[in-house]
mmCIF file of C-alpha atoms in Angstrom:
data_model
loop_
_atom_site.group_PDB
_atom_site.id
_atom_site.type_symbol
_atom_site.label_atom_id
_atom_site.label_comp_id
_atom_site.label_asym_id
_atom_site.label_seq_id
_atom_site.Cartn_x
_atom_site.Cartn_y
_atom_site.Cartn_z
ATOM 1 C CA MET H 7 -0.066 0.019 -0.052
ATOM 2 C CA ASN H 8 0.999 3.342 -0.380
ATOM 3 C CA ILE H 9 -0.145 5.279 2.484
ATOM 4 C CA ASP H 10 1.907 5.558 5.851
ATOM 5 C CA VAL H 11 0.640 7.284 8.783
ATOM 6 C CA VAL H 12 3.091 9.870 9.762
ATOM 7 C CA LYS H 13 2.449 11.882 13.103
ATOM 8 C CA GLY H 14 -1.135 10.253 13.411
ATOM 9 C CA LYS H 15 -1.990 11.512 9.600
ATOM 10 C CA PRO H 16 -2.094 9.279 6.590
ATOM 11 C CA VAL H 17 0.786 10.298 4.056
ATOM 12 C CA PRO H 18 0.686 8.950 0.390
ATOM 13 C CA ILE H 19 4.056 7.587 -0.662
ATOM 14 C CA MET H 20 4.886 7.534 -4.339
ATOM 15 C CA TRP H 21 7.842 6.932 -6.820
ATOM 16 C CA SER H 22 9.308 10.223 -7.787
ATOM 17 C CA GLN H 23 8.159 11.023 -11.345
ATOM 18 C CA ARG H 24 11.376 12.597 -13.424
ATOM 19 C CA ASP H 25 9.020 13.515 -16.385
ATOM 20 C CA PRO H 26 6.772 16.314 -15.315
ATOM 21 C CA SER H 27 4.447 15.921 -17.895
ATOM 22 C CA LEU H 28 3.423 12.583 -16.344
ATOM 23 C CA GLY H 29 2.091 14.413 -13.232
ATOM 24 C CA LYS H 30 0.293 17.250 -14.901
ATOM 25 C CA SER H 31 -1.488 15.427 -17.738
ATOM 26 C CA GLY H 32 -4.335 14.250 -15.714
ATOM 27 C CA GLY H 33 -4.799 11.187 -18.145
ATOM 28 C CA ARG H 34 -4.570 8.637 -15.466
ATOM 29 C CA ASN H 35 -6.123 10.379 -12.564
ATOM 30 C CA VAL H 36 -10.034 8.978 -11.735
ATOM 31 C CA PHE H 37 -12.419 11.030 -10.148
ATOM 32 C CA ILE H 38 -14.807 9.605 -7.621
ATOM 33 C CA GLN H 39 -18.224 11.339 -6.794
ATOM 34 C CA ASN H 40 -20.821 10.183 -3.914
ATOM 35 C CA VAL H 41 -18.282 8.500 -1.816
ATOM 36 C CA ASP H 42 -19.912 7.569 1.708
ATOM 37 C CA LYS H 43 -18.542 9.685 4.577
ATOM 38 C CA SER H 44 -17.381 6.478 6.007
ATOM 39 C CA ILE H 45 -14.744 5.652 3.250
ATOM 40 C CA ASP H 46 -11.225 6.734 4.135
ATOM 41 C CA ASN H 47 -8.042 7.063 2.141
ATOM 42 C CA LYS H 48 -7.247 3.033 3.033
ATOM 43 C CA ALA H 49 -10.736 2.049 1.926
ATOM 44 C CA LEU H 50 -10.533 3.685 -1.208
ATOM 45 C CA TYR H 51 -7.246 2.371 -2.121
ATOM 46 C CA ASP H 52 -8.011 -1.290 -1.386
ATOM 47 C CA THR H 53 -11.320 -1.031 -3.285
ATOM 48 C CA PHE H 54 -9.751 0.058 -6.641
ATOM 49 C CA SER H 55 -6.545 -1.564 -6.297
ATOM 50 C CA ALA H 56 -8.073 -4.569 -7.785
ATOM 51 C CA PHE H 57 -8.392 -2.462 -11.252
ATOM 52 C CA GLY H 58 -4.620 -1.706 -11.855
ATOM 53 C CA ASN H 59 -1.613 -0.364 -10.075
ATOM 54 C CA ILE H 60 -2.364 2.605 -7.859
ATOM 55 C CA LEU H 61 0.315 5.278 -7.873
ATOM 56 C CA SER H 62 -1.846 7.308 -5.289
ATOM 57 C CA GLY H 63 -5.336 7.936 -3.796
ATOM 58 C CA LYS H 64 -7.075 10.431 -1.791
ATOM 59 C CA VAL H 65 -10.367 10.935 -0.521
ATOM 60 C CA VAL H 66 -10.751 14.942 -0.105
ATOM 61 C CA CYS H 67 -11.450 15.966 3.400
ATOM 62 C CA ASP H 68 -11.697 18.933 5.484
ATOM 63 C CA GLU H 69 -12.129 20.030 9.217
ATOM 64 C CA ASN H 70 -15.183 18.304 9.437
ATOM 65 C CA GLY H 71 -14.249 15.192 7.842
ATOM 66 C CA SER H 72 -14.812 13.859 3.957
ATOM 67 C CA GLN H 73 -16.147 15.853 1.374
ATOM 68 C CA GLY H 74 -17.789 13.071 -0.260
ATOM 69 C CA TYR H 75 -15.254 12.651 -3.354
ATOM 70 C CA GLY H 76 -11.799 11.467 -3.957
ATOM 71 C CA PHE H 77 -9.202 10.860 -6.595
ATOM 72 C CA VAL H 78 -7.443 7.701 -7.646
ATOM 73 C CA HIS H 79 -4.069 7.795 -9.901
ATOM 74 C CA PHE H 80 -3.583 4.762 -11.860
ATOM 75 C CA LYS H 81 -0.593 3.458 -14.057
ATOM 76 C CA THR H 82 -3.472 2.801 -16.562
ATOM 77 C CA GLN H 83 -7.250 4.026 -15.839
ATOM 78 C CA GLU H 84 -9.682 2.070 -18.094
ATOM 79 C CA ALA H 85 -10.607 -0.806 -16.049
ATOM 80 C CA ALA H 86 -11.463 1.065 -12.866
ATOM 81 C CA ILE H 87 -13.666 3.352 -14.875
ATOM 82 C CA GLU H 88 -15.455 0.485 -16.500
ATOM 83 C CA LYS H 89 -15.870 -1.735 -13.533
ATOM 84 C CA MET H 90 -16.448 0.838 -10.632
ATOM 85 C CA ASP H 91 -18.852 3.541 -12.648
ATOM 86 C CA GLY H 92 -22.457 3.307 -10.957
ATOM 87 C CA VAL H 93 -21.770 0.727 -8.386
ATOM 88 C CA LEU H 94 -22.876 0.796 -4.693
ATOM 89 C CA LEU H 95 -20.024 1.898 -2.529
ATOM 90 C CA ASN H 96 -21.398 1.436 1.223
ATOM 91 C CA ASP H 97 -24.830 2.077 -0.090
ATOM 92 C CA CYS H 98 -23.820 5.146 -2.007
ATOM 93 C CA LYS H 99 -23.711 4.801 -6.006
ATOM 94 C CA VAL H 100 -20.813 6.281 -7.112
ATOM 95 C CA PHE H 101 -19.652 8.061 -10.187
ATOM 96 C CA VAL H 102 -16.212 7.217 -11.756
ATOM 97 C CA GLY H 103 -14.711 9.066 -14.488
ATOM 98 C CA ARG H 104 -11.777 10.649 -15.996
ATOM 99 C CA PHE H 105 -10.281 13.592 -13.963
ATOM 100 C CA LYS H 106 -10.828 16.899 -15.841
ATOM 101 C CA SER H 107 -8.494 19.427 -14.813
#
């Protein structure tokens, strides 16, 4: 898994990308909408890791907790979009699609 806990907070750990275009392309980022408030970074990672090699994943949170959406950065993304779009995740039907910056 690529998320470690440092000083009580989850920290994603990734390999360094020497090519700056790979990190900015957005081509492999998947946007997940309508995520149940109980889903954390680990649950998101565990759920989507079945569909490919994950470089990073994050549920967006503020001081009140989950904002109900997140992002997963795959080496390739097609399988995750095809398999997960519209499925129930903790009784919430999620939207999964390409991230558009």
